[in-house]
């Protein structure tokens, strides 16, 4: 038994997420020593608007850090570094003299900047800044949110131009407060978070003056862009007083790091309500012609940055929840597997959950969901199977797009997230991808990634090879499906996808 | 033919009365419909209420069917729910023990493996989910047979087949082994199924203290045992894991 993990030293990782803030203490083997977590309020002022109270979030972060340290039974002397990971793109402006937010944070899901993004596209359209930033002009990203706040909070633009206002994503907010806030807090962000603002040039890793100007954002509000793994400053006050704050990574990039996808072509996919798949593309940003995002994977200290391609699937776990809550076909999410396992195949039925249009790689907002191939033979068990297959086929589509853009074949897919407990889904995924699917032993890959980056920065771990050695395979699924079956099924799925398109007429959308 | 038990017949009649459509009935309605004295009807209703088969609306005092009846109707625990709840705990058990972990449930006269966590070294291993193990010789099988009466009869109704010279095949010997397992709260398999392999298993209970499955650590006998004995820290880790999963399923502390 290696239960000697309470004898430190340790790394503390803070995960400032969309629904809650968490702190996890890890030991040198990457094992979890303690966890504390607290949810915060989701504020919906209007349909499509989502906000967070940043002051509440900072309170919660302090609480969960203290909670995790107490549960671990340790002191700040045992903690070698603090790592940060965070919900990406969520945008905050605050007054640097008082430390007070000037408005609630605008959450990544918030769609209030839809019209602004269309306007910013001018005659070019949503790809106006894609060459520089790797991103389409969409409401998720932080830049347009900053512009909205400057335009809509009274007197804010003047205060910003006087140099009193700071902008940051949640990593910047947490780091600024941790390192002292109004008393000398450092105003920084890391390359991964900066790559989600629509303001950073992927090739120079600096704010793009032209874009910043186009969005009419005063440069003085912008944080300094730093690597993902270096000491930004030391914590001032609180239970971790004096401990170096040594990493920041957006949550999906942190999961990529925690899954130790350090080599070109390695990819991870996180299965929650939606799914985010990232592939390491090495030291060059790969342009996507297949509807993926180009983003920064991570940068360790003064080493060269590592880029990634990202594809997201809007509806995966939420389709299972929909089957449970809206259709009433199952009582718990886990039961989908029981129902689906009661039949050998999908009985000819295909379910394309384009509930709010098709995302990557199609980007068709006019599409809506369909269940295709229905005959009298089809039972609810076949539909349950089609539900699981929908997640697997959508992953296949993203993985195909990644291969087309990068020229790199997927050798294995590392998975994490709640849906990895679904054995049938994992086997189906491996069958459809025709590649092994691997689940690591630590499910908390997001926090682990932040801890790893912080540990590297302070020399707690010597290099990425040491982190790889920590990675443990908990399960592996290998393809069992015959190639001709896979090809035939994929063709049927693609036919079903075709049938979702053009449902919404122009004037409705 | 023994005489039927009158109060059970009356209780059954009450349940049927309350089950007819969307019903909430008062005491006097129930008593008069069944031709019973109010006091008699009340005594039976109170017993049914204590068992959870009948509930009384606190505002109106009327009676309706209780939640326990619904639970009886679909009392099995979905094995995929069991796996989802066990995931973190079994990962941690594999990590701390350095051995592979299996989760098993009773299925057709054997143990069905519903979850498997690899041994945390970098060796090639094959996922054993869906495989079957014998009830009478494996640690998982024995612990399930010791706690689940259905598994017990499945195990003892057939001939106990030897897999190795150490397999227990005598009926009486097997029964006393199960007594020991119940007394200590865990079961072992030291080369009784596979040569060179040893395992330790502990039972998982649901919120009604029903045995729903078991968790086991399995590895080379040289690592699982020390000085001819099972390593006590391994036994403790397996039992901790089983308790943690049981707690997640709603079982009380024990």
XYZ file of C-alpha atoms in Angstrom:
763
model
C 0.000 0.000 0.000
C 1.205 3.476 -0.783
C -1.009 5.237 1.691
C 1.893 7.398 2.801
C 0.494 10.173 0.640
C -0.360 12.356 3.615
C 3.309 13.147 4.121
C 3.670 15.811 1.438
C 4.771 17.973 -0.089
C 1.680 18.809 -2.124
C 0.292 20.977 -4.917
C -3.080 22.739 -4.565
C -5.177 23.216 -7.702
C -8.052 25.681 -7.912
C -10.727 24.970 -10.533
C -12.923 28.026 -10.970
C -15.674 26.368 -13.044
C -19.000 27.394 -14.568
C -21.190 26.028 -11.779
C -18.775 25.764 -8.864
C -15.306 26.486 -7.549
C -13.179 23.618 -6.295
C -9.829 23.081 -4.703
C -8.045 19.741 -4.875
C -4.798 18.894 -3.086
C -2.566 16.432 -4.986
C 0.475 14.480 -3.850
C 3.605 13.735 -5.866
C 2.042 10.637 -7.484
C -0.815 12.772 -8.761
C -3.233 11.184 -6.272
C -6.051 13.197 -4.725
C -5.493 13.967 -1.040
C -8.525 16.185 -0.427
C -11.277 18.062 -2.246
C -13.519 20.975 -1.349
C -16.172 22.473 -3.582
C -18.788 25.214 -3.513
C -21.407 26.174 -6.084
C -22.184 29.746 -7.001
C -25.324 31.420 -8.266
C -26.219 31.388 -11.963
C -27.789 34.747 -12.776
C -30.159 34.945 -15.775
C -31.243 38.602 -16.178
C -32.854 37.975 -19.608
C -33.263 35.003 -21.968
C -29.825 34.167 -23.358
C -27.981 36.228 -20.737
C -25.878 34.413 -18.114
C -23.883 36.174 -15.394
C -21.814 35.349 -12.306
C -21.167 37.494 -9.249
C -17.348 37.708 -9.287
C -17.207 38.803 -5.638
C -19.129 35.659 -4.646
C -16.734 33.573 -6.733
C -13.665 35.045 -5.007
C -15.301 34.399 -1.593
C -15.962 30.788 -2.614
C -12.436 30.288 -3.932
C -10.993 31.384 -0.572
C -13.416 29.079 1.252
C -12.675 25.964 -0.798
C -8.920 26.534 -0.586
C -9.167 26.751 3.200
C -11.549 23.752 3.204
C -9.268 21.529 1.145
C -6.213 22.425 3.256
C -8.074 21.625 6.491
C -9.435 18.332 5.108
C -5.920 17.331 4.050
C -4.705 18.146 7.563
C -1.781 20.189 6.257
C -0.452 23.765 6.365
C 0.820 26.224 3.775
C 4.358 24.984 4.491
C 3.410 21.620 2.920
C 2.104 23.229 -0.298
C 4.772 23.897 -2.907
C 2.602 25.748 -5.440
C -0.916 26.768 -6.414
C -2.264 26.014 -9.901
C -5.303 27.645 -11.491
C -7.745 26.307 -14.061
C -10.945 28.062 -15.002
C -14.119 28.279 -17.060
C -12.926 29.816 -20.283
C -14.017 33.074 -21.920
C -16.085 34.336 -18.969
C -15.323 38.048 -18.850
C -14.896 40.517 -15.994
C -13.921 44.171 -15.651
C -13.002 45.555 -12.247
C -11.686 48.739 -10.658
C -8.007 48.343 -9.802
C -8.185 50.894 -6.973
C -11.092 49.347 -5.072
C -10.910 45.757 -6.336
C -14.630 45.866 -7.040
C -16.177 44.401 -10.195
C -17.932 47.067 -12.284
C -20.572 44.566 -13.424
C -21.338 40.861 -13.028
C -19.052 38.629 -15.086
C -20.494 37.757 -18.516
C -20.423 33.959 -18.732
C -19.194 32.148 -21.863
C -22.721 30.844 -22.642
C -24.106 34.403 -22.670
C -25.347 35.300 -26.181
C -25.909 39.059 -25.749
C -23.044 39.859 -28.128
C -24.584 37.936 -31.078
C -25.617 41.111 -32.911
C -22.341 42.857 -32.041
C -20.369 39.914 -33.486
C -22.363 40.109 -36.755
C -21.675 43.841 -36.901
C -17.954 43.333 -36.183
C -17.776 40.852 -39.064
C -18.604 43.719 -41.448
C -18.416 42.583 -45.079
C -15.978 39.751 -44.264
C -18.237 37.735 -41.955
C -17.404 35.638 -38.926
C -13.931 34.707 -40.150
C -12.701 38.325 -40.086
C -10.140 37.642 -37.332
C -9.648 33.889 -37.880
C -6.191 34.161 -39.486
C -4.798 36.017 -36.461
C -6.781 34.397 -33.643
C -7.832 30.949 -34.917
C -11.417 31.721 -33.872
C -14.639 32.734 -35.612
C -16.412 35.882 -34.432
C -18.847 34.259 -31.993
C -20.521 35.362 -28.805
C -18.581 32.881 -26.618
C -15.302 34.739 -26.795
C -14.195 37.442 -24.399
C -13.278 40.367 -26.696
C -16.831 41.267 -27.804
C -18.011 40.868 -24.186
C -15.447 43.503 -23.075
C -16.726 45.810 -25.799
C -20.326 45.253 -24.679
C -19.463 46.189 -21.085
C -17.568 49.306 -22.178
C -20.546 50.356 -24.305
C -23.259 49.556 -21.777
C -21.976 50.269 -18.254
C -22.350 53.976 -17.642
C -19.112 55.921 -17.412
C -17.022 52.768 -17.784
C -15.282 53.757 -21.004
C -14.031 57.019 -19.423
C -12.804 55.174 -16.325
C -11.089 52.610 -18.553
C -9.405 55.308 -20.598
C -8.165 56.941 -17.374
C -6.453 53.601 -16.590
C -8.603 52.657 -13.554
C -10.145 49.507 -15.014
C -8.714 46.008 -15.455
C -10.050 43.246 -17.705
C -9.590 39.561 -17.089
C -10.991 36.108 -17.605
C -11.513 34.199 -14.344
C -7.852 33.121 -14.158
C -6.789 36.797 -14.057
C -9.406 37.623 -11.415
C -8.344 34.763 -9.139
C -4.600 35.395 -9.577
C -4.944 39.176 -9.030
C -6.869 38.579 -5.802
C -4.632 35.716 -4.604
C -1.505 37.839 -5.036
C -2.832 40.745 -3.008
C -5.544 42.468 -5.058
C -5.407 46.228 -4.512
C -2.235 45.605 -2.483
C 0.076 44.745 -5.369
C -1.912 41.991 -7.085
C -0.416 40.907 -10.412
C -2.548 41.456 -13.503
C -1.754 38.545 -15.820
C -3.399 35.897 -17.950
C -1.937 32.807 -19.584
C -1.646 32.034 -23.291
C -4.501 29.487 -23.275
C -6.998 31.876 -21.726
C -5.743 34.738 -23.897
C -6.265 32.560 -26.971
C -10.020 32.564 -26.215
C -10.434 36.344 -26.223
C -10.365 36.956 -29.999
C -7.737 39.579 -29.088
C -4.503 37.577 -29.074
C -2.409 36.894 -32.162
C -1.607 33.167 -32.205
C 1.657 33.746 -34.059
C 3.155 36.400 -31.758
C 1.388 35.381 -28.516
C 0.715 39.073 -27.885
C -2.399 41.223 -28.003
C -3.127 42.064 -31.636
C -3.085 45.891 -31.786
C -5.278 46.036 -34.878
C -8.004 43.835 -33.441
C -7.887 45.574 -30.058
C -8.318 48.842 -31.938
C -11.163 47.462 -34.109
C -13.013 46.443 -30.960
C -12.337 49.881 -29.426
C -10.809 48.430 -26.278
C -8.324 50.671 -24.389
C -5.052 48.626 -24.265
C -4.488 49.638 -20.616
C -7.260 47.258 -19.445
C -5.488 44.194 -20.870
C -3.499 41.857 -18.599
C 0.034 40.804 -19.427
C 0.122 37.515 -21.361
C 2.358 34.936 -19.661
C 3.079 31.237 -20.138
C 0.821 28.597 -18.542
C 3.495 27.347 -16.131
C 5.631 29.939 -14.339
C 5.543 31.727 -11.001
C 3.293 34.781 -11.459
C 3.670 35.875 -7.849
C 3.175 34.659 -4.276
C -0.133 34.365 -2.453
C -0.645 37.249 -0.043
C -2.815 36.553 3.020
C -5.180 33.627 3.445
C -4.285 30.041 4.391
C -1.731 29.738 1.589
C 0.112 32.976 2.377
C 3.507 33.004 0.654
C 2.905 29.996 -1.638
C 3.830 30.604 -5.312
C 0.938 30.948 -7.763
C 2.483 29.023 -10.608
C 0.037 27.989 -13.341
C -3.052 28.987 -15.273
C -4.839 26.980 -17.956
C -8.333 27.126 -19.434
C -10.326 24.088 -18.247
C -10.215 22.092 -21.509
C -6.524 22.806 -21.977
C -5.929 21.768 -18.365
C -7.635 18.444 -19.111
C -5.356 18.014 -22.156
C -2.392 18.650 -19.837
C -3.750 16.383 -17.079
C -4.222 13.597 -19.633
C -0.523 14.116 -20.485
C -1.222 14.672 -24.196
C 2.281 16.122 -24.663
C 3.033 14.683 -28.119
C 1.729 15.852 -31.463
C -1.357 13.856 -32.477
C -2.371 12.961 -28.916
C -5.959 13.889 -28.136
C -8.404 13.901 -25.264
C -12.163 14.119 -25.173
C -14.158 15.169 -22.118
C -17.700 13.751 -22.000
C -20.115 15.832 -19.935
C -23.398 17.513 -20.894
C -21.468 18.562 -23.991
C -18.156 17.247 -25.225
C -14.850 18.988 -25.886
C -12.156 17.272 -27.909
C -8.649 18.743 -28.170
C -5.720 17.463 -30.207
C -2.110 18.491 -29.671
C -0.772 19.781 -33.022
C 2.761 20.602 -31.850
C 4.517 23.945 -32.235
C 2.592 25.301 -35.221
C -0.958 26.617 -35.188
C -2.931 24.556 -37.728
C -5.569 26.473 -39.650
C -8.893 24.687 -39.770
C -10.880 24.385 -42.973
C -13.277 21.948 -41.348
C -14.976 24.035 -38.720
C -12.595 23.467 -35.799
C -10.998 26.108 -33.577
C -7.263 26.749 -33.484
C -6.166 27.431 -29.942
C -3.155 27.328 -27.642
C -2.772 23.988 -25.842
C -0.228 25.169 -23.259
C 3.154 26.832 -22.854
C 5.621 25.759 -20.178
C 7.778 28.684 -19.023
C 9.984 30.019 -21.827
C 9.580 26.883 -23.966
C 7.826 27.090 -27.328
C 4.034 27.152 -27.113
C 2.082 24.020 -28.061
C -1.053 24.491 -30.146
C -4.237 22.475 -30.375
C -7.249 21.949 -32.578
C -10.533 21.979 -30.718
C -13.919 20.576 -31.668
C -16.953 20.712 -29.461
C -20.208 18.762 -29.509
C -23.113 20.671 -28.021
C -25.356 17.731 -27.097
C -23.972 14.478 -25.637
C -24.721 13.827 -21.962
C -27.596 16.279 -22.232
C -29.237 13.953 -24.805
C -29.283 11.185 -22.190
C -30.751 13.675 -19.680
C -33.353 14.618 -22.288
C -34.305 10.943 -22.680
C -34.708 10.774 -18.913
C -36.433 14.100 -18.166
C -38.398 14.922 -21.317
C -39.076 11.470 -22.815
C -39.240 9.500 -19.553
C -37.702 6.416 -21.234
C -35.266 5.891 -18.376
C -35.230 6.741 -14.657
C -31.530 7.470 -14.273
C -28.800 8.380 -16.745
C -26.998 5.086 -16.086
C -30.077 3.135 -17.182
C -29.569 4.189 -20.806
C -26.874 1.514 -20.972
C -29.179 -1.178 -19.570
C -31.858 -0.328 -22.095
C -29.402 -0.043 -24.995
C -27.699 -3.325 -24.046
C -30.982 -5.209 -24.314
C -30.661 -5.141 -28.110
C -27.819 -6.081 -30.443
C -27.921 -3.000 -32.677
C -29.836 0.192 -33.442
C -32.526 -1.632 -35.445
C -31.943 0.827 -38.297
C -32.643 3.972 -36.217
C -30.332 7.016 -36.094
C -30.722 9.990 -33.761
C -29.068 13.290 -34.730
C -29.527 15.663 -31.764
C -29.157 18.954 -33.663
C -31.333 20.622 -31.013
C -29.919 24.085 -31.707
C -28.356 23.446 -35.084
C -25.316 21.442 -36.142
C -21.966 22.513 -34.701
C -18.479 21.348 -35.728
C -17.731 20.376 -38.424
C -20.929 21.539 -40.172
C -21.926 24.846 -38.498
C -25.500 24.772 -39.767
C -27.797 26.850 -37.541
C -30.738 25.928 -39.809
C -30.568 22.248 -38.763
C -32.843 20.643 -36.150
C -32.830 17.182 -34.554
C -34.160 14.077 -36.308
C -34.679 10.415 -35.566
C -34.303 8.692 -38.941
C -34.837 5.156 -40.195
C -37.939 4.370 -38.121
C -39.900 1.203 -38.866
C -42.427 -0.745 -36.767
C -39.554 -2.996 -35.723
C -37.844 -0.204 -33.763
C -38.277 -0.266 -29.959
C -37.272 2.165 -27.249
C -34.173 0.041 -26.711
C -33.076 0.713 -30.312
C -33.618 4.433 -29.709
C -31.497 4.206 -26.534
C -28.760 2.629 -28.612
C -29.100 5.362 -31.236
C -28.705 7.940 -28.435
C -25.339 6.480 -27.401
C -24.257 6.044 -31.010
C -24.995 9.739 -31.648
C -22.239 10.709 -29.183
C -19.823 8.231 -30.753
C -20.527 9.314 -34.354
C -20.203 12.992 -33.474
C -16.802 12.242 -31.939
C -15.858 10.416 -35.142
C -16.831 13.469 -37.214
C -14.639 15.759 -35.091
C -11.771 13.293 -35.214
C -12.084 13.073 -39.033
C -12.016 16.874 -39.254
C -8.889 16.948 -37.061
C -7.165 14.413 -39.285
C -8.066 16.415 -42.411
C -6.781 19.688 -40.915
C -3.633 18.363 -39.257
C -2.730 15.409 -41.460
C -2.228 13.383 -38.271
C -4.174 10.151 -37.717
C -5.620 9.635 -34.254
C -3.690 6.771 -32.639
C -5.693 6.563 -29.410
C -8.278 8.710 -27.670
C -7.928 9.543 -23.981
C -11.305 10.110 -22.381
C -12.602 11.624 -19.150
C -15.843 13.031 -17.763
C -19.031 11.505 -16.362
C -20.043 9.498 -19.425
C -16.865 7.378 -19.261
C -18.683 5.157 -16.750
C -20.848 4.004 -19.668
C -19.116 0.860 -20.852
C -21.257 0.383 -23.960
C -20.622 3.973 -25.059
C -16.863 3.584 -24.625
C -16.858 0.329 -26.630
C -19.009 1.933 -29.355
C -16.640 4.902 -29.450
C -13.681 2.594 -30.012
C -15.631 0.669 -32.687
C -16.621 3.822 -34.586
C -13.200 5.504 -34.322
C -11.402 2.247 -35.131
C -8.896 3.259 -32.441
C -8.306 2.343 -28.792
C -10.173 4.423 -26.198
C -8.326 4.848 -22.911
C -9.604 6.019 -19.511
C -7.035 7.292 -16.974
C -7.178 6.418 -13.299
C -7.612 9.973 -12.031
C -10.976 11.260 -13.244
C -10.181 14.843 -12.152
C -7.974 15.561 -15.136
C -8.785 19.291 -15.192
C -7.491 20.017 -11.688
C -4.664 17.546 -12.196
C -3.536 19.474 -15.295
C -3.387 22.738 -13.335
C -1.490 20.990 -10.533
C 0.953 19.454 -13.009
C 1.694 22.806 -14.669
C 2.227 24.500 -11.292
C 4.405 21.626 -10.097
C 6.581 21.864 -13.212
C 7.024 25.612 -12.681
C 8.434 25.161 -9.168
C 10.438 21.995 -9.872
C 8.111 19.707 -7.871
C 8.147 17.507 -10.977
C 11.284 17.697 -13.164
C 9.712 17.407 -16.628
C 6.751 16.163 -18.626
C 8.258 12.657 -18.718
C 7.822 12.450 -14.941
C 4.166 13.417 -15.400
C 3.711 10.769 -18.080
C 5.102 8.217 -15.626
C 2.340 9.257 -13.205
C -0.370 8.554 -15.767
C -2.204 5.297 -15.098
C -4.505 3.437 -17.429
C -7.711 2.420 -15.626
C -9.399 0.850 -18.641
C -8.938 0.453 -22.365
C -11.486 -0.427 -25.044
C -10.282 -1.769 -28.394
C -12.230 -1.871 -31.690
C -14.282 -5.003 -32.286
C -16.404 -3.899 -35.211
C -15.854 -5.238 -38.740
C -14.696 -2.557 -41.163
C -17.592 -3.069 -43.594
C -20.150 -2.746 -40.783
C -18.505 0.466 -39.603
C -18.470 1.926 -43.106
C -22.104 1.019 -43.722
C -23.218 2.461 -40.373
C -21.238 5.683 -40.877
C -22.898 6.140 -44.267
C -26.329 5.765 -42.673
C -25.398 8.262 -39.935
C -24.248 10.797 -42.543
C -27.555 10.314 -44.400
C -29.420 11.049 -41.175
C -27.273 14.183 -40.625
C -28.200 15.396 -44.110
C -31.858 15.172 -43.201
C -31.472 17.656 -40.312
C -30.362 20.513 -42.568
C -32.547 23.293 -43.907
C -35.303 22.701 -41.366
C -35.385 26.326 -40.227
C -36.293 28.644 -43.098
C -34.290 31.838 -43.545
C -36.830 34.229 -42.096
C -37.196 32.161 -38.908
C -33.517 31.982 -37.994
C -54.683 -27.219 4.621
C -53.824 -24.623 7.259
C -56.355 -21.914 7.918
C -55.566 -18.638 6.146
C -54.368 -15.741 8.283
C -57.291 -13.365 8.560
C -55.393 -10.160 9.254
C -53.173 -10.697 6.204
C -56.286 -11.203 4.067
C -57.728 -7.985 5.439
C -54.469 -6.102 4.814
C -54.427 -7.363 1.224
C -58.035 -6.217 0.761
C -57.091 -2.735 2.032
C -54.180 -2.454 -0.366
C -56.470 -3.451 -3.269
C -59.025 -0.901 -2.155
C -56.401 1.871 -2.035
C -54.897 0.767 -5.368
C -58.108 1.289 -7.333
C -57.337 4.471 -9.232
C -56.200 7.685 -7.616
C -57.426 7.118 -4.088
C -57.158 8.643 -0.714
C -59.582 7.099 1.700
C -60.524 7.949 5.267
C -60.568 5.380 8.063
C -64.363 5.088 8.166
C -64.593 4.581 4.359
C -62.063 1.771 4.558
C -63.679 0.156 7.583
C -67.193 0.241 6.130
C -66.150 -0.944 2.644
C -64.521 -4.010 4.154
C -67.125 -4.529 6.857
C -64.633 -4.067 9.694
C -64.805 -2.318 13.030
C -62.941 0.977 12.953
C -60.534 -0.168 15.647
C -59.625 -3.338 13.726
C -59.130 -1.415 10.474
C -57.020 1.180 12.253
C -54.722 -1.477 13.751
C -54.058 -3.019 10.344
C -53.548 0.374 8.670
C -51.035 1.397 11.341
C -49.014 -1.776 10.772
C -49.040 -1.225 7.004
C -47.995 2.375 7.610
C -45.025 1.305 9.759
C -43.898 -1.021 6.948
C -44.175 1.831 4.452
C -46.926 0.151 2.395
C -49.473 2.821 3.327
C -49.024 6.540 3.941
C -51.319 8.907 5.806
C -51.845 12.418 4.478
C -50.990 14.662 7.446
C -53.553 17.335 6.510
C -56.669 15.271 5.784
C -55.772 12.133 7.759
C -56.699 10.045 4.707
C -54.716 6.984 3.628
C -52.968 6.197 0.336
C -50.488 3.617 -0.982
C -46.918 4.046 0.268
C -43.626 4.392 -1.572
C -42.389 1.022 -0.338
C -44.813 -0.739 -2.691
C -43.222 1.015 -5.651
C -39.786 -0.058 -4.458
C -40.914 -3.677 -4.218
C -42.029 -3.472 -7.837
C -38.656 -2.414 -9.167
C -36.309 -3.357 -6.430
C -33.281 -4.338 -8.472
C -30.365 -1.928 -8.637
C -29.335 -1.124 -12.172
C -25.801 -2.496 -12.561
C -24.779 0.523 -14.603
C -25.897 2.780 -11.780
C -23.742 0.636 -9.490
C -20.741 1.107 -11.792
C -21.272 4.874 -12.074
C -21.389 5.173 -8.263
C -18.384 2.929 -7.764
C -16.102 4.523 -10.362
C -14.129 6.941 -8.156
C -13.828 4.526 -5.257
C -12.641 1.592 -7.346
C -10.117 3.819 -9.188
C -8.735 4.866 -5.830
C -8.612 1.262 -4.587
C -6.622 0.187 -7.651
C -4.313 3.147 -7.246
C -3.641 2.586 -3.549
C -3.381 -1.230 -3.697
C -1.441 -1.390 -6.958
C -3.682 -4.284 -8.050
C -6.639 -4.705 -10.388
C -10.152 -4.160 -9.057
C -13.371 -5.925 -10.091
C -16.997 -5.215 -9.301
C -19.348 -8.206 -9.557
C -23.059 -8.977 -9.242
C -25.038 -12.234 -9.094
C -26.134 -13.333 -12.556
C -27.315 -16.774 -13.730
C -25.547 -18.981 -11.190
C -22.327 -17.009 -11.304
C -20.717 -13.627 -10.802
C -21.011 -11.165 -13.686
C -18.121 -8.677 -13.831
C -19.723 -5.251 -14.337
C -16.650 -3.081 -13.794
C -12.905 -3.628 -14.026
C -10.087 -1.229 -13.219
C -6.658 -2.166 -14.567
C -3.680 -2.819 -12.337
C -1.851 0.541 -12.361
C 1.361 -0.540 -14.023
C 1.924 -0.003 -17.693
C 1.315 -3.611 -18.711
C -1.173 -4.647 -21.407
C -4.422 -5.751 -19.843
C -7.772 -6.729 -21.321
C -11.033 -5.314 -20.022
C -12.950 -8.148 -18.344
C -16.350 -6.456 -18.160
C -19.015 -9.020 -19.126
C -16.953 -12.046 -18.013
C -18.389 -14.619 -15.590
C -16.732 -16.025 -12.458
C -17.805 -19.078 -10.423
C -19.737 -18.480 -7.173
C -18.113 -21.097 -4.963
C -14.403 -20.469 -5.472
C -13.798 -16.768 -6.175
C -13.660 -14.068 -3.500
C -16.468 -12.128 -5.220
C -18.625 -15.248 -5.560
C -18.166 -16.384 -1.978
C -18.900 -12.999 -0.459
C -22.065 -12.710 -2.586
C -23.119 -16.265 -1.647
C -22.553 -15.448 2.024
C -24.778 -12.372 2.021
C -27.375 -12.958 -0.714
C -29.755 -15.888 -0.009
C -30.553 -16.301 -3.714
C -26.849 -16.609 -4.513
C -26.453 -18.979 -1.598
C -28.961 -21.459 -3.005
C -27.532 -21.057 -6.523
C -24.083 -21.901 -5.165
C -25.083 -24.878 -3.041
C -27.602 -26.526 -5.366
C -24.920 -27.604 -7.807
C -21.817 -29.719 -7.412
C -18.837 -27.642 -6.202
C -16.376 -28.184 -9.005
C -12.640 -28.172 -8.192
C -10.485 -25.742 -10.213
C -7.292 -26.222 -8.199
C -6.341 -28.565 -5.362
C -7.301 -25.762 -2.960
C -10.909 -25.322 -4.129
C -13.404 -26.084 -1.351
C -15.739 -28.789 -2.707
C -17.389 -30.259 0.407
C -20.898 -28.936 1.168
C -20.447 -28.725 4.950
C -17.004 -27.206 4.630
C -18.409 -24.591 2.222
C -21.222 -23.687 4.660
C -18.814 -23.123 7.539
C -16.653 -21.043 5.222
C -19.668 -18.813 4.485
C -20.300 -18.498 8.250
C -16.742 -17.313 8.680
C -17.142 -14.802 5.825
C -20.300 -13.373 7.405
C -18.542 -13.113 10.757
C -15.469 -11.326 9.422
C -17.200 -9.292 6.692
C -14.960 -10.276 3.783
C -13.931 -13.258 1.665
C -10.667 -14.431 0.163
C -9.604 -16.675 -2.687
C -6.042 -17.879 -2.375
C -5.320 -20.004 -5.442
C -8.776 -21.621 -5.203
C -9.786 -20.620 -8.748
C -6.543 -19.833 -10.573
C -3.040 -21.031 -9.677
C -0.872 -18.147 -8.502
C -3.745 -15.715 -8.101
C -5.274 -14.401 -4.869
C -8.165 -12.027 -4.218
C -10.000 -10.273 -1.383
C -13.660 -9.193 -1.664
C -16.199 -7.313 0.466
C -19.974 -6.887 0.033
C -21.791 -3.766 -1.202
C -25.212 -2.996 0.280
C -27.939 -0.635 -0.893
C -30.047 1.706 1.234
C -32.214 -1.169 2.446
C -29.120 -3.130 3.501
C -29.725 -5.578 0.649
C -26.537 -7.099 -0.795
C -26.274 -5.821 -4.384
C -22.783 -6.920 -5.344
C -19.181 -7.039 -4.230
C -15.834 -5.426 -4.884
C -12.533 -7.314 -5.054
C -8.829 -6.726 -5.381
C -7.072 -9.437 -7.395
C -3.367 -10.010 -7.936
C -0.421 -12.381 -7.821
C -0.501 -14.428 -4.632
C 3.035 -13.227 -3.769
C 1.812 -9.626 -3.630
C -1.643 -10.130 -2.123
C -0.376 -12.399 0.663
C 2.564 -11.944 3.009
C 3.934 -14.714 5.228
C 1.083 -17.042 4.230
C -1.570 -14.513 5.340
C -3.624 -12.012 3.363
C -2.141 -8.573 3.833
C -4.346 -6.867 6.451
C -3.974 -3.386 4.902
C -5.318 -4.808 1.626
C -8.325 -6.293 3.424
C -8.965 -2.939 5.105
C -8.713 -1.066 1.783
C -11.217 -3.392 0.074
C -13.670 -3.083 2.956
C -13.287 0.722 3.007
C -14.045 0.819 -0.711
C -17.143 -1.404 -0.319
C -18.387 0.785 2.519
C -17.818 3.963 0.497
C -19.800 2.606 -2.462
C -22.565 1.395 -0.116
C -22.742 4.868 1.454
C -23.067 6.377 -2.030
C -25.973 4.007 -2.651
C -27.648 5.307 0.494
C -26.760 2.583 3.001
C -26.183 3.841 6.538
C -22.836 3.698 8.266
C -21.916 0.299 9.644
